[in-house]
Amino acid sequence: QEFELIAKTFMGLEPVLAQELTQLGANNIQIGRRMVSFSGDKEMMYRANFQLHTAIRILKPIRHFKAQSAEDVYEEIQKIDWSEYIEDGKTFSVDSVVYSEEFRNSRFVTYKVKDAIVDQFREKTGSRPNISVSNPDIRLNIHIAEDRATLSLDSSGESLHRRGYRQESVEAPLNEVLAAGMILMSGWKGDTDFIDPMCGSGTILIEAALMALHMAPGLRRKRLGFANLLIHDGALWEKVRAEAEETAREYQEKGLPGKIMGFDRDPEIIGIARENAEKAGVADFVSFGVSELRDLRNPFDGAPAVMVTNPPYGERLGNVKDLLTVYRELGDVLKKEFPGSTAAVISS
């Protein structure tokens, strides 16, 4: 049967996420603040976690209530039968998001929710579940806006932007979800040439390749949060995964209609970008080159392309003069080398 779900995202990406959900076949799609709510069955919950490019996490609400005080929160949480959600011996954590005058401290709300759950287990079974902050089996999320509260199961576990291909040690100014959002906003459909002239460790190019090849962003992830939920259905999950792998295989065999190319001035960073593309399974579909921005030539025989890029920000470059140079060079390159192309540039 269908139930309510919430996909969280960054400010400004809500409409693109809603569009992704429409294509996934979700129902009752409604745009909110940094989130899109929708409804679907368990298979939709799995596919949302596995296939959405612009979602950070997928929550499954289990109770909506009104709360004027921390005591109200405690009482409402006690009304839930927690043995339906947390198995004996499993650990849990609580994450709070609070937009409310009444509850100034979200950490206090977190404690109240934890207490209510632990106290209930203690009264019923005499033993208490453990709380794990770093690696819980089950993550809960409480969201309070004024006096309206929603308590949800987090079905994603680790943030969905962690696709498993990027070396976390590289200082990455652009997160995968934001990169995917930029590509979708640029209007690129995967059928024309694509370029990032300042590609850094390659995140935008890899996200573009995953989209064009219909490769689910979750394919490389080691673990997903719903595996520990009591409502988890292993066979259904295997089916969703197998279908996604099959789709990706078909598109990889067909190949891409356009080229995906990236350039950066730093050969070492290009080396890292190549490794990341390899890890993501798209190395055969993305090519990299070393070039200063001002020396860049159009590699597509003058055909109109889509350029998506994240130029170095002021704080990375250190001063405004360098930043002006970057934008001036970008303007020159677009004018001379890419007439008729589309460019999407994110700026600070």
GROMACS .gro file of C-alpha atoms in nm:
model
  348
    1GLN     CA    1   0.000   0.000   0.000
    2GLU     CA    2   0.102   0.364  -0.045
    3PHE     CA    3   0.232   0.583   0.234
    4GLU     CA    4   0.373   0.931   0.278
    5LEU     CA    5   0.742   0.996   0.208
    6ILE     CA    6   0.967   1.302   0.226
    7ALA     CA    7   1.277   1.368   0.015
    8LYS     CA    8   1.516   1.624   0.161
    9THR     CA    9   1.733   1.844  -0.060
   10PHE     CA   10   1.920   2.176  -0.072
   11MET     CA   11   1.752   2.515  -0.087
   12GLY     CA   12   1.671   2.592  -0.451
   13LEU     CA   13   1.674   2.235  -0.581
   14GLU     CA   14   1.316   2.155  -0.475
   15PRO     CA   15   1.161   2.201  -0.824
   16VAL     CA   16   1.423   1.978  -0.991
   17LEU     CA   17   1.373   1.710  -0.725
   18ALA     CA   18   0.996   1.729  -0.780
   19GLN     CA   19   1.057   1.678  -1.151
   20GLU     CA   20   1.274   1.373  -1.078
   21LEU     CA   21   1.002   1.230  -0.855
   22THR     CA   22   0.741   1.283  -1.127
   23GLN     CA   23   0.958   1.084  -1.368
   24LEU     CA   24   1.000   0.813  -1.107
   25GLY     CA   25   0.620   0.781  -1.092
   26ALA     CA   26   0.562   0.913  -0.738
   27ASN     CA   27   0.218   1.045  -0.639
   28ASN     CA   28   0.094   1.352  -0.445
   29ILE     CA   29   0.414   1.547  -0.506
   30GLN     CA   30   0.430   1.871  -0.306
   31ILE     CA   31   0.719   2.114  -0.283
   32GLY     CA   32   0.815   2.237   0.063
   33ARG     CA   33   1.115   2.406   0.222
   34ARG     CA   34   1.431   2.211   0.138
   35MET     CA   35   1.209   1.910   0.083
   36VAL     CA   36   0.951   1.753  -0.144
   37SER     CA   37   0.680   1.531  -0.001
   38PHE     CA   38   0.528   1.252  -0.209
   39SER     CA   39   0.360   0.916  -0.169
   40GLY     CA   40   0.445   0.569  -0.288
   41ASP     CA   41   0.478   0.208  -0.180
   42LYS     CA   42   0.783   0.029  -0.045
   43GLU     CA   43   0.926  -0.017  -0.395
   44MET     CA   44   0.899   0.360  -0.450
   45MET     CA   45   1.085   0.416  -0.122
   46TYR     CA   46   1.367   0.190  -0.243
   47ARG     CA   47   1.378   0.347  -0.588
   48ALA     CA   48   1.378   0.700  -0.445
   49ASN     CA   49   1.684   0.612  -0.235
   50PHE     CA   50   1.857   0.440  -0.521
   51GLN     CA   51   1.768   0.647  -0.827
   52LEU     CA   52   1.714   1.013  -0.732
   53HIS     CA   53   2.009   1.238  -0.816
   54THR     CA   54   1.904   1.546  -0.615
   55ALA     CA   55   1.778   1.396  -0.287
   56ILE     CA   56   1.991   1.405   0.029
   57ARG     CA   57   1.775   1.159   0.223
   58ILE     CA   58   1.436   0.989   0.212
   59LEU     CA   59   1.225   0.999   0.527
   60LYS     CA   60   0.917   0.791   0.605
   61PRO     CA   61   0.691   0.982   0.849
   62ILE     CA   62   0.541   0.763   1.121
   63ARG     CA   63   0.359   1.026   1.325
   64HIS     CA   64   0.242   1.386   1.292
   65PHE     CA   65   0.146   1.570   1.610
   66LYS     CA   66   0.109   1.912   1.772
   67ALA     CA   67   0.355   2.000   2.045
   68GLN     CA   68   0.373   2.315   2.258
   69SER     CA   69   0.649   2.192   2.487
   70ALA     CA   70   0.917   1.931   2.535
   71GLU     CA   71   0.675   1.743   2.763
   72ASP     CA   72   0.427   1.721   2.473
   73VAL     CA   73   0.699   1.574   2.256
   74TYR     CA   74   0.782   1.313   2.520
   75GLU     CA   75   0.416   1.213   2.560
   76GLU     CA   76   0.349   1.189   2.186
   77ILE     CA   77   0.658   0.977   2.126
   78GLN     CA   78   0.548   0.745   2.408
   79LYS     CA   79   0.220   0.681   2.222
   80ILE     CA   80   0.407   0.502   1.943
   81ASP     CA   81   0.465   0.128   1.986
   82TRP     CA   82   0.840   0.126   1.937
   83SER     CA   83   0.867  -0.253   1.920
   84GLU     CA   84   0.721  -0.215   1.569
   85TYR     CA   85   1.023  -0.010   1.461
   86ILE     CA   86   1.325  -0.101   1.672
   87GLU     CA   87   1.425  -0.463   1.710
   88ASP     CA   88   1.583  -0.593   2.025
   89GLY     CA   89   1.958  -0.536   2.023
   90LYS     CA   90   1.953  -0.269   1.752
   91THR     CA   91   2.100   0.078   1.804
   92PHE     CA   92   1.931   0.403   1.708
   93SER     CA   93   1.996   0.776   1.678
   94VAL     CA   94   1.774   1.085   1.660
   95ASP     CA   95   1.827   1.387   1.439
   96SER     CA   96   1.626   1.706   1.508
   97VAL     CA   97   1.537   1.997   1.283
   98VAL     CA   98   1.358   2.275   1.467
   99TYR     CA   99   1.206   2.598   1.332
  100SER     CA  100   1.019   2.720   1.637
  101GLU     CA  101   1.022   2.985   1.909
  102GLU     CA  102   0.904   2.734   2.170
  103PHE     CA  103   1.194   2.495   2.115
  104ARG     CA  104   1.506   2.702   2.091
  105ASN     CA  105   1.737   2.408   2.137
  106SER     CA  106   1.711   2.118   1.895
  107ARG     CA  107   1.947   1.913   2.107
  108PHE     CA  108   1.694   1.923   2.390
  109VAL     CA  109   1.426   1.787   2.152
  110THR     CA  110   1.667   1.507   2.055
  111TYR     CA  111   1.709   1.410   2.423
  112LYS     CA  112   1.333   1.410   2.484
  113VAL     CA  113   1.270   1.176   2.190
  114LYS     CA  114   1.550   0.941   2.300
  115ASP     CA  115   1.423   0.938   2.660
  116ALA     CA  116   1.068   0.857   2.553
  117ILE     CA  117   1.185   0.559   2.344
  118VAL     CA  118   1.433   0.426   2.598
  119ASP     CA  119   1.183   0.462   2.885
  120GLN     CA  120   0.918   0.271   2.690
  121PHE     CA  121   1.154  -0.021   2.624
  122ARG     CA  122   1.266  -0.022   2.987
  123GLU     CA  123   0.907  -0.041   3.113
  124LYS     CA  124   0.802  -0.312   2.865
  125THR     CA  125   1.108  -0.536   2.838
  126GLY     CA  126   1.340  -0.429   3.117
  127SER     CA  127   1.621  -0.372   2.869
  128ARG     CA  128   1.700  -0.056   2.674
  129PRO     CA  129   1.820  -0.009   2.319
  130ASN     CA  130   2.154   0.161   2.280
  131ILE     CA  131   2.209   0.497   2.117
  132SER     CA  132   2.479   0.516   1.853
  133VAL     CA  133   2.564   0.850   1.702
  134SER     CA  134   2.823   0.744   1.446
  135ASN     CA  135   2.678   0.426   1.304
  136PRO     CA  136   2.323   0.352   1.421
  137ASP     CA  137   2.112   0.067   1.280
  138ILE     CA  138   1.808   0.292   1.277
  139ARG     CA  139   1.798   0.667   1.232
  140LEU     CA  140   1.498   0.873   1.338
  141ASN     CA  141   1.426   1.229   1.237
  142ILE     CA  142   1.205   1.480   1.419
  143HIS     CA  143   1.104   1.798   1.240
  144ILE     CA  144   0.928   2.078   1.430
  145ALA     CA  145   0.790   2.391   1.263
  146GLU     CA  146   0.614   2.619   1.516
  147ASP     CA  147   0.391   2.364   1.696
  148ARG     CA  148   0.367   2.102   1.419
  149ALA     CA  149   0.593   1.804   1.460
  150THR     CA  150   0.668   1.510   1.234
  151LEU     CA  151   0.859   1.205   1.348
  152SER     CA  152   1.007   0.996   1.067
  153LEU     CA  153   1.216   0.690   1.001
  154ASP     CA  154   1.521   0.776   0.794
  155SER     CA  155   1.533   0.515   0.518
  156SER     CA  156   1.863   0.636   0.371
  157GLY     CA  157   2.122   0.596   0.646
  158GLU     CA  158   2.424   0.785   0.521
  159SER     CA  159   2.351   1.100   0.319
  160LEU     CA  160   2.264   1.007  -0.039
  161HIS     CA  161   2.523   1.247  -0.183
  162ARG     CA  162   2.785   0.989  -0.084
  163ARG     CA  163   2.774   0.786  -0.401
  164GLY     CA  164   3.089   0.595  -0.317
  165TYR     CA  165   3.312   0.723  -0.600
  166ARG     CA  166   3.473   1.034  -0.459
  167GLN     CA  167   3.778   1.032  -0.235
  168GLU     CA  168   3.657   1.225   0.066
  169SER     CA  169   4.007   1.352   0.139
  170VAL     CA  170   3.998   1.580  -0.164
  171GLU     CA  171   3.855   1.912  -0.055
  172ALA     CA  172   3.539   1.909  -0.265
  173PRO     CA  173   3.369   2.243  -0.293
  174LEU     CA  174   3.077   2.090  -0.481
  175ASN     CA  175   2.867   1.813  -0.340
  176GLU     CA  176   2.727   1.547  -0.576
  177VAL     CA  177   2.364   1.645  -0.515
  178LEU     CA  178   2.435   2.009  -0.597
  179ALA     CA  179   2.628   1.907  -0.910
  180ALA     CA  180   2.335   1.693  -1.024
  181GLY     CA  181   2.095   1.980  -0.953
  182MET     CA  182   2.301   2.219  -1.168
  183ILE     CA  183   2.303   1.972  -1.457
  184LEU     CA  184   1.926   1.924  -1.442
  185MET     CA  185   1.874   2.302  -1.420
  186SER     CA  186   2.097   2.357  -1.723
  187GLY     CA  187   1.840   2.166  -1.927
  188TRP     CA  188   2.095   1.914  -2.056
  189LYS     CA  189   1.922   1.594  -2.163
  190GLY     CA  190   2.225   1.374  -2.221
  191ASP     CA  191   2.195   1.390  -2.600
  192THR     CA  192   2.448   1.667  -2.676
  193ASP     CA  193   2.815   1.732  -2.597
  194PHE     CA  194   2.891   1.835  -2.240
  195ILE     CA  195   3.193   2.016  -2.098
  196ASP     CA  196   3.329   2.143  -1.766
  197PRO     CA  197   3.634   2.366  -1.831
  198MET     CA  198   3.731   2.388  -1.461
  199CYS     CA  199   3.638   2.038  -1.355
  200GLY     CA  200   3.848   1.990  -1.041
  201SER     CA  201   3.803   1.632  -0.918
  202GLY     CA  202   3.534   1.571  -1.179
  203THR     CA  203   3.210   1.565  -0.977
  204ILE     CA  204   2.996   1.751  -1.236
  205LEU     CA  205   3.120   1.530  -1.523
  206ILE     CA  206   3.066   1.206  -1.331
  207GLU     CA  207   2.714   1.311  -1.230
  208ALA     CA  208   2.642   1.401  -1.594
  209ALA     CA  209   2.764   1.059  -1.710
  210LEU     CA  210   2.554   0.878  -1.446
  211MET     CA  211   2.246   1.067  -1.570
  212ALA     CA  212   2.311   1.016  -1.939
  213LEU     CA  213   2.378   0.645  -1.888
  214HIS     CA  214   2.072   0.601  -1.663
  215MET     CA  215   2.300   0.466  -1.391
  216ALA     CA  216   2.134   0.483  -1.049
  217PRO     CA  217   2.347   0.701  -0.817
  218GLY     CA  218   2.311   0.430  -0.551
  219LEU     CA  219   2.477   0.155  -0.757
  220ARG     CA  220   2.817   0.203  -0.588
  221ARG     CA  221   2.691   0.252  -0.234
  222LYS     CA  222   2.798  -0.007   0.019
  223ARG     CA  223   2.497   0.009   0.250
  224LEU     CA  224   2.155   0.166   0.257
  225GLY     CA  225   1.967   0.262   0.570
  226PHE     CA  226   1.649   0.065   0.509
  227ALA     CA  227   1.828  -0.272   0.540
  228ASN     CA  228   1.788  -0.244   0.921
  229LEU     CA  229   1.426  -0.135   0.924
  230LEU     CA  230   1.169  -0.387   1.043
  231ILE     CA  231   0.959  -0.310   0.735
  232HIS     CA  232   1.248  -0.409   0.504
  233ASP     CA  233   1.165  -0.652   0.223
  234GLY     CA  234   1.486  -0.810   0.096
  235ALA     CA  235   1.338  -0.975  -0.214
  236LEU     CA  236   1.172  -0.654  -0.331
  237TRP     CA  237   1.494  -0.462  -0.278
  238GLU     CA  238   1.690  -0.719  -0.483
  239LYS     CA  239   1.435  -0.678  -0.764
  240VAL     CA  240   1.475  -0.295  -0.763
  241ARG     CA  241   1.852  -0.331  -0.765
  242ALA     CA  242   1.856  -0.588  -1.046
  243GLU     CA  243   1.629  -0.371  -1.263
  244ALA     CA  244   1.854  -0.069  -1.210
  245GLU     CA  245   2.164  -0.271  -1.301
  246GLU     CA  246   1.993  -0.402  -1.615
  247THR     CA  247   1.895  -0.048  -1.727
  248ALA     CA  248   2.250   0.078  -1.670
  249ARG     CA  249   2.392  -0.213  -1.872
  250GLU     CA  250   2.162  -0.142  -2.168
  251TYR     CA  251   2.262   0.224  -2.184
  252GLN     CA  252   2.632   0.148  -2.142
  253GLU     CA  253   2.617  -0.090  -2.438
  254LYS     CA  254   2.440   0.171  -2.650
  255GLY     CA  255   2.697   0.436  -2.564
  256LEU     CA  256   2.636   0.810  -2.552
  257PRO     CA  257   2.517   1.031  -2.839
  258GLY     CA  258   2.746   1.316  -2.724
  259LYS     CA  259   3.087   1.347  -2.561
  260ILE     CA  260   3.147   1.437  -2.197
  261MET     CA  261   3.473   1.624  -2.143
  262GLY     CA  262   3.651   1.798  -1.858
  263PHE     CA  263   3.959   2.017  -1.828
  264ASP     CA  264   4.158   2.159  -1.540
  265ARG     CA  265   4.489   2.344  -1.518
  266ASP     CA  266   4.625   2.105  -1.255
  267PRO     CA  267   4.746   1.764  -1.389
  268GLU     CA  268   4.738   1.614  -1.039
  269ILE     CA  269   4.370   1.702  -0.992
  270ILE     CA  270   4.292   1.559  -1.338
  271GLY     CA  271   4.456   1.236  -1.221
  272ILE     CA  272   4.220   1.228  -0.922
  273ALA     CA  273   3.921   1.305  -1.147
  274ARG     CA  274   4.014   1.008  -1.368
  275GLU     CA  275   4.032   0.780  -1.062
  276ASN     CA  276   3.693   0.902  -0.943
  277ALA     CA  277   3.540   0.837  -1.286
  278GLU     CA  278   3.691   0.489  -1.276
  279LYS     CA  279   3.539   0.424  -0.933
  280ALA     CA  280   3.201   0.548  -1.051
  281GLY     CA  281   3.212   0.309  -1.346
  282VAL     CA  282   3.198   0.586  -1.608
  283ALA     CA  283   3.565   0.613  -1.709
  284ASP     CA  284   3.490   0.492  -2.063
  285PHE     CA  285   3.241   0.774  -2.116
  286VAL     CA  286   3.425   1.078  -1.980
  287SER     CA  287   3.750   1.220  -2.115
  288PHE     CA  288   3.981   1.459  -1.934
  289GLY     CA  289   4.251   1.699  -2.044
  290VAL     CA  290   4.488   1.949  -1.886
  291SER     CA  291   4.434   2.308  -1.998
  292GLU     CA  292   4.440   2.660  -1.864
  293LEU     CA  293   4.099   2.819  -1.903
  294ARG     CA  294   4.225   3.090  -2.138
  295ASP     CA  295   4.388   2.831  -2.370
  296LEU     CA  296   4.077   2.614  -2.398
  297ARG     CA  297   3.962   2.525  -2.750
  298ASN     CA  298   3.622   2.386  -2.845
  299PRO     CA  299   3.677   2.008  -2.867
  300PHE     CA  300   3.342   1.940  -3.037
  301ASP     CA  301   3.405   2.070  -3.393
  302GLY     CA  302   3.198   2.377  -3.315
  303ALA     CA  303   2.874   2.185  -3.243
  304PRO     CA  304   2.659   2.355  -2.975
  305ALA     CA  305   2.740   2.204  -2.636
  306VAL     CA  306   2.627   2.245  -2.276
  307MET     CA  307   2.884   2.378  -2.031
  308VAL     CA  308   2.828   2.335  -1.658
  309THR     CA  309   3.098   2.458  -1.423
  310ASN     CA  310   3.181   2.567  -1.071
  311PRO     CA  311   3.460   2.827  -1.099
  312PRO     CA  312   3.693   2.865  -0.802
  313TYR     CA  313   3.534   3.093  -0.543
  314GLY     CA  314   3.691   3.400  -0.386
  315GLU     CA  315   3.782   3.219  -0.066
  316ARG     CA  316   3.968   2.948  -0.256
  317LEU     CA  317   4.151   3.197  -0.475
  318GLY     CA  318   4.219   3.439  -0.196
  319ASN     CA  319   4.146   3.763  -0.375
  320VAL     CA  320   3.890   3.934  -0.592
  321LYS     CA  321   4.134   4.027  -0.866
  322ASP     CA  322   4.200   3.659  -0.947
  323LEU     CA  323   3.828   3.592  -0.942
  324LEU     CA  324   3.763   3.872  -1.194
  325THR     CA  325   4.030   3.723  -1.418
  326VAL     CA  326   3.860   3.383  -1.409
  327TYR     CA  327   3.523   3.530  -1.509
  328ARG     CA  328   3.678   3.746  -1.781
  329GLU     CA  329   3.859   3.444  -1.926
  330LEU     CA  330   3.540   3.237  -1.906
  331GLY     CA  331   3.352   3.509  -2.096
  332ASP     CA  332   3.621   3.523  -2.364
  333VAL     CA  333   3.628   3.144  -2.408
  334LEU     CA  334   3.249   3.125  -2.433
  335LYS     CA  335   3.238   3.403  -2.691
  336LYS     CA  336   3.525   3.279  -2.909
  337GLU     CA  337   3.503   2.902  -2.877
  338PHE     CA  338   3.143   2.822  -2.785
  339PRO     CA  339   2.901   3.040  -2.981
  340GLY     CA  340   2.550   2.890  -2.973
  341SER     CA  341   2.626   2.679  -2.663
  342THR     CA  342   2.453   2.696  -2.326
  343ALA     CA  343   2.645   2.759  -2.005
  344ALA     CA  344   2.535   2.707  -1.643
  345VAL     CA  345   2.775   2.859  -1.392
  346ILE     CA  346   2.739   2.851  -1.015
  347SER     CA  347   2.882   3.156  -0.838
  348SER     CA  348   2.935   3.245  -0.475
   0.00000   0.00000   0.00000
